[in-house]
XYZ file of C-alpha atoms in Angstrom:
532
model
C 0.000 0.000 0.000
C 2.820 2.397 0.898
C 4.508 1.786 -2.459
C 1.260 2.520 -4.284
C 0.888 5.738 -2.310
C 4.364 6.758 -3.404
C 3.585 6.071 -7.067
C 3.625 9.130 -9.354
C 0.990 7.387 -11.501
C -1.478 7.434 -8.632
C -0.895 11.128 -8.094
C -1.252 11.737 -11.831
C -4.636 10.009 -11.882
C -5.881 11.967 -8.880
C -4.580 15.226 -10.352
C -6.293 14.525 -13.668
C -9.654 13.782 -12.079
C -9.303 16.745 -9.740
C -8.373 19.086 -12.582
C -11.513 18.260 -14.576
C -13.715 18.574 -11.484
C -12.209 21.957 -10.633
C -12.282 23.471 -14.110
C -15.797 22.408 -15.052
C -17.275 22.381 -11.568
C -16.381 25.984 -10.809
C -16.600 27.681 -14.216
C -19.390 26.756 -16.631
C -19.109 29.753 -18.969
C -16.901 32.816 -19.407
C -17.129 35.177 -16.470
C -15.270 37.168 -13.882
C -12.624 38.695 -16.159
C -12.804 40.550 -19.456
C -9.835 38.434 -20.587
C -11.890 35.236 -20.389
C -14.528 36.515 -22.793
C -11.838 37.771 -25.150
C -9.941 34.501 -25.421
C -13.084 32.398 -25.776
C -14.682 34.680 -28.371
C -11.506 34.637 -30.470
C -11.269 30.859 -30.173
C -14.879 30.369 -31.213
C -14.522 32.644 -34.236
C -11.412 30.688 -35.264
C -13.234 27.353 -35.004
C -16.130 28.761 -37.013
C -13.802 29.685 -39.884
C -13.567 33.434 -39.265
C -9.836 33.357 -38.566
C -8.043 35.263 -35.831
C -10.311 38.297 -35.959
C -12.208 40.515 -33.538
C -15.626 42.083 -34.193
C -14.976 44.677 -31.492
C -12.312 46.812 -29.805
C -11.830 46.578 -26.063
C -8.838 48.970 -26.065
C -7.618 51.546 -28.560
C -3.958 50.546 -28.272
C -2.766 49.614 -31.766
C -6.238 50.468 -33.045
C -7.087 49.156 -36.528
C -8.744 51.133 -39.291
C -12.040 49.230 -39.224
C -13.953 46.234 -37.856
C -13.671 43.266 -37.952
C -9.958 43.552 -37.229
C -7.006 41.216 -36.649
C -7.249 39.763 -33.165
C -4.689 39.710 -30.355
C -3.332 43.193 -30.880
C -2.864 43.482 -27.106
C -3.109 39.998 -25.607
C -1.174 37.029 -26.954
C -2.845 34.140 -28.854
C -1.930 30.818 -27.204
C -4.856 30.824 -24.762
C -7.328 31.265 -27.611
C -5.550 28.616 -29.674
C -5.832 26.130 -26.800
C -9.552 26.833 -26.390
C -10.021 26.475 -30.156
C -8.103 23.191 -30.048
C -10.524 21.797 -27.481
C -13.586 22.829 -29.466
C -12.058 21.705 -32.754
C -10.987 18.244 -31.588
C -14.404 17.595 -30.051
C -16.226 19.168 -33.008
C -18.082 21.430 -30.602
C -17.954 25.099 -31.680
C -19.284 27.375 -28.975
C -18.947 24.727 -26.261
C -17.189 26.140 -23.228
C -16.839 22.653 -21.761
C -14.927 21.544 -24.857
C -12.753 24.672 -24.728
C -11.804 23.826 -21.140
C -10.366 20.379 -21.911
C -6.814 21.577 -22.745
C -6.853 23.769 -19.629
C -7.826 20.840 -17.385
C -5.015 18.746 -18.886
C -2.510 21.543 -18.358
C -3.678 22.033 -14.770
C -3.073 18.350 -14.068
C 0.346 18.637 -15.740
C 1.209 21.678 -13.604
C 0.273 19.784 -10.449
C 2.454 16.921 -11.693
C 5.341 19.306 -12.192
C 4.895 20.539 -8.606
C 4.861 16.905 -7.471
C 8.238 16.408 -9.153
C 9.642 19.595 -7.621
C 8.502 18.512 -4.174
C 10.224 15.155 -4.643
C 13.411 16.800 -5.906
C 13.679 19.456 -3.205
C 12.386 17.374 -0.316
C 13.257 13.836 -1.315
C 10.122 12.191 0.104
C 6.679 11.221 -1.145
C 5.150 13.512 1.470
C 6.857 16.524 -0.064
C 5.801 15.502 -3.559
C 2.137 14.908 -2.723
C 1.849 18.041 -0.645
C 3.411 20.295 -3.313
C 1.276 18.735 -6.030
C -2.004 19.056 -4.122
C -1.267 22.623 -3.011
C -0.743 23.552 -6.652
C -3.860 21.699 -7.782
C -6.113 23.501 -5.300
C -4.226 26.742 -5.842
C -5.556 28.872 -2.989
C -6.754 32.159 -4.519
C -6.147 30.756 -8.006
C -8.619 27.893 -7.691
C -11.571 29.936 -8.930
C -9.593 30.901 -12.050
C -8.366 27.446 -13.072
C -11.434 26.792 -15.214
C -11.274 30.109 -17.050
C -10.142 30.367 -20.665
C -7.453 32.759 -19.538
C -3.679 32.723 -19.220
C -3.662 31.416 -15.624
C -3.300 27.698 -16.376
C -1.295 27.895 -19.629
C 1.294 30.215 -18.105
C 1.411 28.213 -14.884
C 2.562 25.220 -16.906
C 4.828 26.693 -19.588
C 6.336 29.253 -17.212
C 7.119 26.823 -14.405
C 8.301 24.220 -16.915
C 10.669 26.760 -18.496
C 12.134 27.573 -15.078
C 12.525 23.836 -14.506
C 14.377 23.486 -17.825
C 16.682 26.362 -16.838
C 17.397 24.634 -13.543
C 18.086 21.345 -15.275
C 20.395 22.984 -17.809
C 22.823 23.923 -15.043
C 22.426 20.665 -13.101
C 23.407 18.031 -15.667
C 26.914 16.770 -16.291
C 27.346 16.419 -20.048
C 27.462 19.364 -22.434
C 25.159 17.546 -24.887
C 22.416 17.342 -22.288
C 22.943 20.984 -21.367
C 22.378 21.901 -25.005
C 19.199 19.809 -25.146
C 17.857 21.539 -22.069
C 18.794 24.901 -23.589
C 16.733 24.008 -26.658
C 13.773 23.141 -24.455
C 14.174 26.473 -22.677
C 13.812 28.157 -26.084
C 10.621 26.226 -26.845
C 9.033 26.956 -23.490
C 10.102 30.608 -23.452
C 8.443 31.041 -26.856
C 5.272 29.364 -25.607
C 5.450 31.651 -22.576
C 5.650 34.662 -24.909
C 2.741 33.352 -26.970
C 0.790 33.188 -23.715
C 1.770 36.507 -22.155
C 3.589 39.589 -23.421
C 5.994 39.399 -20.469
C 6.979 35.844 -21.429
C 10.318 36.915 -22.995
C 11.522 37.563 -19.450
C 11.906 33.786 -19.178
C 14.477 33.781 -21.978
C 16.243 36.786 -20.485
C 16.543 35.001 -17.143
C 18.088 31.993 -18.893
C 20.690 34.262 -20.490
C 21.598 35.681 -17.069
C 21.857 32.240 -15.451
C 24.095 30.889 -18.214
C 26.250 33.942 -18.859
C 26.872 34.991 -15.262
C 30.044 33.313 -13.977
C 28.253 30.987 -11.568
C 29.269 27.350 -11.358
C 27.104 24.716 -13.026
C 26.460 22.249 -10.214
C 26.281 19.151 -12.412
C 29.388 19.792 -14.503
C 32.457 17.667 -13.869
C 34.681 20.600 -14.875
C 34.173 24.387 -15.281
C 31.839 25.338 -18.122
C 33.605 27.594 -20.609
C 32.308 30.920 -21.823
C 32.085 29.444 -25.320
C 29.774 26.693 -24.077
C 27.615 29.188 -22.194
C 27.270 31.410 -25.264
C 26.403 28.368 -27.358
C 23.562 27.552 -24.924
C 22.252 31.096 -25.349
C 22.422 30.809 -29.131
C 20.585 27.479 -29.114
C 17.798 28.740 -26.849
C 17.424 31.995 -28.771
C 17.364 30.277 -32.158
C 14.717 27.786 -31.025
C 12.713 30.602 -29.464
C 12.733 32.525 -32.741
C 11.836 29.392 -34.701
C 8.755 28.741 -32.546
C 7.747 32.412 -32.672
C 8.253 32.657 -36.442
C 4.653 31.797 -37.480
C 3.282 34.456 -35.148
C 5.790 37.027 -36.353
C 4.887 36.173 -39.955
C 1.169 36.537 -39.255
C 1.702 39.944 -37.675
C 3.897 41.080 -40.542
C 1.192 40.131 -43.016
C -1.670 41.922 -41.226
C 0.116 44.672 -39.288
C 3.405 45.211 -41.085
C 5.382 44.593 -37.886
C 6.433 41.388 -36.066
C 4.667 42.425 -32.853
C 1.806 44.858 -32.269
C 2.947 48.332 -31.326
C 1.791 50.356 -28.353
C 2.107 47.876 -25.486
C 5.065 49.758 -24.026
C 2.800 52.763 -23.429
C 1.821 51.121 -20.143
C 5.086 52.470 -18.731
C 3.690 55.997 -18.977
C 0.134 55.479 -17.757
C -1.017 58.152 -15.312
C -3.979 55.947 -14.320
C -5.261 52.538 -15.342
C -7.984 54.096 -17.518
C -5.268 55.446 -19.824
C -5.582 51.995 -21.379
C -8.809 53.274 -22.966
C -7.529 56.622 -24.260
C -8.540 57.561 -27.803
C -6.201 57.905 -29.506
C -3.701 56.107 -27.284
C -1.406 58.910 -26.159
C 0.389 57.890 -22.960
C 3.953 59.241 -23.139
C 6.811 60.513 -21.022
C 5.831 64.169 -21.507
C 2.362 63.766 -19.987
C 3.715 61.435 -17.314
C 6.291 63.927 -16.019
C 4.096 66.991 -16.554
C 3.949 67.598 -12.792
C 7.440 66.399 -11.916
C 8.257 63.075 -10.308
C 5.309 62.997 -7.912
C 3.280 60.637 -10.102
C 6.311 58.381 -10.573
C 6.715 57.963 -6.824
C 2.993 57.625 -6.053
C 2.260 55.081 -8.778
C 5.249 52.897 -7.958
C 4.493 52.992 -4.230
C 0.858 52.075 -4.891
C 1.990 49.187 -7.089
C 4.517 48.059 -4.477
C 1.992 47.884 -1.648
C -0.614 46.164 -3.823
C 1.877 43.680 -5.259
C 3.200 42.926 -1.789
C -0.322 41.919 -0.852
C -0.506 39.730 -3.948
C 2.744 38.049 -2.965
C 1.612 37.261 0.576
C -2.040 36.422 -0.038
C -2.086 34.964 -3.549
C 1.371 33.503 -4.149
C 1.934 32.643 -0.489
C -1.656 31.703 0.366
C -1.043 33.636 3.620
C 0.245 30.755 5.721
C 2.660 29.431 3.096
C 4.444 32.772 2.516
C 6.985 32.636 5.375
C 7.603 28.930 4.856
C 8.423 29.255 1.166
C 10.815 32.128 1.843
C 12.571 30.064 4.505
C 12.754 27.115 2.108
C 14.263 29.327 -0.596
C 16.748 30.971 1.762
C 18.036 27.631 2.996
C 18.657 26.540 -0.621
C 19.578 29.905 -2.125
C 23.033 28.791 -3.272
C 21.790 25.858 -5.313
C 22.232 26.203 -9.065
C 18.891 24.498 -9.715
C 16.931 27.367 -8.114
C 18.771 30.291 -9.710
C 16.429 30.703 -12.647
C 13.411 30.511 -10.374
C 14.411 33.153 -7.862
C 15.746 35.461 -10.568
C 12.430 35.234 -12.410
C 10.467 35.727 -9.175
C 12.496 38.846 -8.445
C 12.362 40.047 -12.046
C 8.600 39.724 -12.553
C 7.871 41.574 -9.326
C 10.263 44.382 -10.270
C 8.785 44.681 -13.772
C 5.177 44.695 -12.520
C 6.017 47.248 -9.830
C 8.524 49.682 -11.323
C 8.052 49.359 -15.095
C 4.350 48.593 -15.600
C 2.779 49.559 -12.261
C -0.853 50.080 -13.308
C -1.191 46.996 -15.541
C 0.931 45.126 -12.981
C -1.138 45.569 -9.854
C -4.430 45.514 -11.784
C -3.895 41.908 -12.870
C -0.544 41.514 -14.598
C 1.291 40.145 -11.567
C -1.688 37.986 -10.622
C -1.477 36.249 -13.999
C 2.298 36.047 -14.351
C 2.861 34.683 -10.850
C 1.164 31.408 -11.761
C 4.551 30.317 -13.171
C 5.892 30.530 -9.613
C 3.111 28.565 -7.930
C 4.531 25.001 -8.272
C 7.915 26.240 -7.068
C 6.504 28.155 -4.122
C 4.437 25.105 -3.170
C 7.501 22.833 -3.145
C 9.633 25.389 -1.299
C 6.881 25.961 1.249
C 6.719 22.245 2.001
C 10.465 21.901 2.546
C 10.479 25.211 4.406
C 7.993 23.696 6.846
C 10.443 20.872 7.457
C 13.242 23.389 7.982
C 11.226 25.131 10.691
C 10.315 21.854 12.401
C 13.951 20.721 12.351
C 15.053 24.068 13.805
C 12.572 23.763 16.670
C 13.396 20.085 17.221
C 17.073 20.903 17.721
C 16.056 23.162 20.589
C 13.346 20.964 22.060
C 14.853 17.524 22.328
C 11.659 15.847 23.440
C 9.961 16.888 20.205
C 9.414 14.112 17.661
C 10.357 15.888 14.437
C 8.998 13.154 12.153
C 5.560 13.159 13.761
C 5.513 16.960 13.858
C 6.242 17.168 10.138
C 3.304 14.900 9.323
C 0.968 16.776 11.658
C 1.911 20.230 10.385
C 1.942 19.055 6.743
C -1.601 17.749 7.119
C -2.722 20.955 8.825
C -1.107 23.030 6.061
C -2.853 21.079 3.322
C -6.239 21.234 5.064
C -5.905 24.997 5.508
C -5.113 25.515 1.822
C -7.992 23.274 0.730
C -10.326 25.249 3.020
C -8.960 28.573 1.720
C -9.312 27.462 -1.896
C -12.871 26.202 -1.567
C -14.053 29.119 0.581
C -12.888 31.562 -2.096
C -13.959 29.544 -5.131
C -17.355 28.071 -4.278
C -19.164 31.385 -3.592
C -17.828 32.690 -6.930
C -18.874 29.793 -9.128
C -19.617 30.892 -12.679
C -22.811 29.174 -13.794
C -24.617 29.306 -17.109
C -26.746 32.454 -17.138
C -27.306 35.484 -19.345
C -27.401 38.849 -17.547
C -30.759 40.576 -17.900
C -29.183 43.597 -19.593
C -27.915 41.533 -22.526
C -31.192 39.654 -22.815
C -33.048 42.939 -23.268
C -30.439 44.397 -25.623
C -30.713 41.342 -27.862
C -34.439 42.084 -28.199
C -34.179 45.758 -29.133
C -30.976 46.065 -31.178
C -31.017 45.551 -34.965
C -29.109 42.465 -36.111
C -26.186 44.451 -37.528
C -25.949 47.049 -34.765
C -22.646 47.925 -33.106
C -22.531 49.422 -29.640
C -20.128 51.615 -27.679
C -20.285 49.992 -24.255
C -18.282 49.376 -21.101
C -17.551 45.732 -22.029
C -17.970 44.955 -25.743
C -16.555 41.451 -25.194
C -19.430 40.386 -22.953
C -21.869 42.070 -25.324
C -20.580 39.974 -28.205
C -20.582 36.729 -26.216
C -24.172 37.111 -25.048
C -25.737 38.857 -28.063
C -23.419 38.485 -31.074
C -23.217 42.269 -31.512
C -19.869 43.938 -32.122
C -18.767 47.318 -30.892
C -16.111 49.354 -29.131
C -15.238 50.199 -25.557
C -16.201 53.492 -23.945
C -13.244 55.864 -24.435
C -11.444 57.579 -21.575
C -12.115 60.910 -23.279
C -14.627 63.728 -23.464
C -17.921 62.957 -25.274
C -16.786 65.001 -28.282
C -14.707 62.068 -29.612
C -17.744 59.760 -29.858
C -18.803 60.776 -33.419
C -15.279 60.207 -34.753
C -15.061 56.732 -33.210
C -18.580 55.905 -34.333
C -17.866 56.860 -37.930
C -14.554 55.002 -38.009
C -15.932 51.724 -36.673
C -19.552 51.859 -37.759
C -20.963 52.204 -34.257
C -24.699 52.942 -34.031
C -25.460 53.104 -30.322
C -23.937 54.114 -27.011
C -24.900 52.381 -23.781
C -24.177 53.760 -20.328
C -24.585 51.572 -17.280
C -25.378 53.500 -14.122
C -24.942 52.983 -10.407
C -27.015 54.608 -7.658
C -25.148 55.210 -4.412
C -26.883 57.070 -1.567
C -29.417 58.452 -3.993
C -26.735 59.767 -6.349
C -26.498 58.365 -9.888
C -23.054 57.569 -11.239
C -21.970 56.387 -14.673
C -20.103 53.063 -14.774
C -17.681 54.586 -17.252
C -14.647 56.874 -17.315
C -15.336 60.105 -15.429
C -14.921 62.199 -18.562
C -18.142 60.740 -19.994
C -20.268 61.474 -16.935
C -21.454 64.808 -18.375
C -23.639 62.876 -20.827
C -26.201 62.230 -18.075
C -26.854 65.920 -17.314
C -25.942 67.511 -20.641
C -26.231 65.036 -23.535
C -24.617 66.341 -26.723
C -26.676 66.852 -29.863
C -25.273 63.736 -31.554
C -26.779 61.463 -28.883
C -30.494 60.709 -28.914
C -31.804 59.043 -25.761
C -34.034 56.057 -26.606
C -37.128 55.515 -24.506
C -36.349 51.904 -23.695
C -36.420 50.405 -20.219
C -33.258 48.448 -19.532
C -32.232 46.642 -16.336
C -30.035 48.305 -13.705
C -30.832 51.774 -14.985
C -28.784 51.377 -18.179
C -29.310 54.126 -20.746
C -29.257 53.520 -24.511
C -28.510 56.330 -26.960
C -28.606 56.377 -30.750
C -25.561 58.069 -32.289
C -26.899 60.458 -34.931
C -25.180 62.626 -37.521
């Protein structure tokens, strides 16, 4: 029985069953995040033969001339391709359950990777099972595992790339180092195809290989020539995997990658993402000196610190995983991991603060989850051993089992308590039901969330701009938009527009080009026709 319990195959079976129960049991349709609707809509259009195209704009960054437009001008395509793969293989266009199949498989694979890390760092089946199950349940991430979003794909390819980096400096023969370097290139490219910050994985590999650290598995010092050759192999493979995406972008955009993403560096607020035209730049950012620089980075730091403790560290795991890392900080195998962990937090705090603390770090940190889980487990053992050396009557072995069980039960409780109340079940919001009744079949709408509008009604449109109402006619003419919808909130008897503040004047002083339609919509939403 003990040998069966130690079997990786048994864990793999449990992880696979658990992954399907989690993904489908908690998320039955897109919901919770705008990203989820975007990736699923794009996948469904691809399966239906409409190519990688969007019938709407959710940001004006890299804005096209007309609609429909090439998709993934801001987000990367792999998540949509995975969802399309699930629907295509099962011949089920529009089926969210079919789209989730690749995500469930990747979640099980990520838990399996954590299982392997726990075994490697801790050396026992207890470490392996605990790390794998912590990753599977995921704490704050559990409610996102079933979403057609980058959470699961990046958790796997990101953590696997860090594993390949660790292996590349832990093997003895140069041939095997080169093979691992090639795999790093593949996984870094897949990481980039999942998230725009994915190239950081390749950059971390360069640092690990080029910095004059020892390679722990080498029987003799690794020469600079060999290190450079590893970089060349990984970079060449990375470019080879990325080539089809670069070619697609060249054909539809005239550039290998969409332009405008770097504007996030100069955002003065998160809503700058919706500026029309996109105009964030260094001049506007430093218009009032360095005050905004300091405030925005401090706000991102405090928010991201909370993400680290509560989301990555699941509260109770945070000190344990840091102890586990500190005790093993000199090991070559962990260099890529801790450099990436440091790098992604610096990037999402100092370089892209607003996108970072509004979701960027939350998504990118999934690559760290299997590693943090394994380090937290061995860190628990480190603490128990430290106490046992000072309390001789303590049975360290029994204490490790007791505290390991308590740790796992806490994380299961935390995961379920956060996920179950937020289950996404099949339902159409009343607003979209009513809009589907009153809008003409070919109507396009300027609305707070055009992605949800399209998913529930099939109507295209554009997002509300973070600008004065005067830009509405220009946007409407450019993209063939017929209507504007404002959703309102009533707080203490005061009506507020669920839109950028600059558009709030429409309620009290509607411009001549907007004609209020006498249609009752749920939640006090207001529908306007855009007239010449």
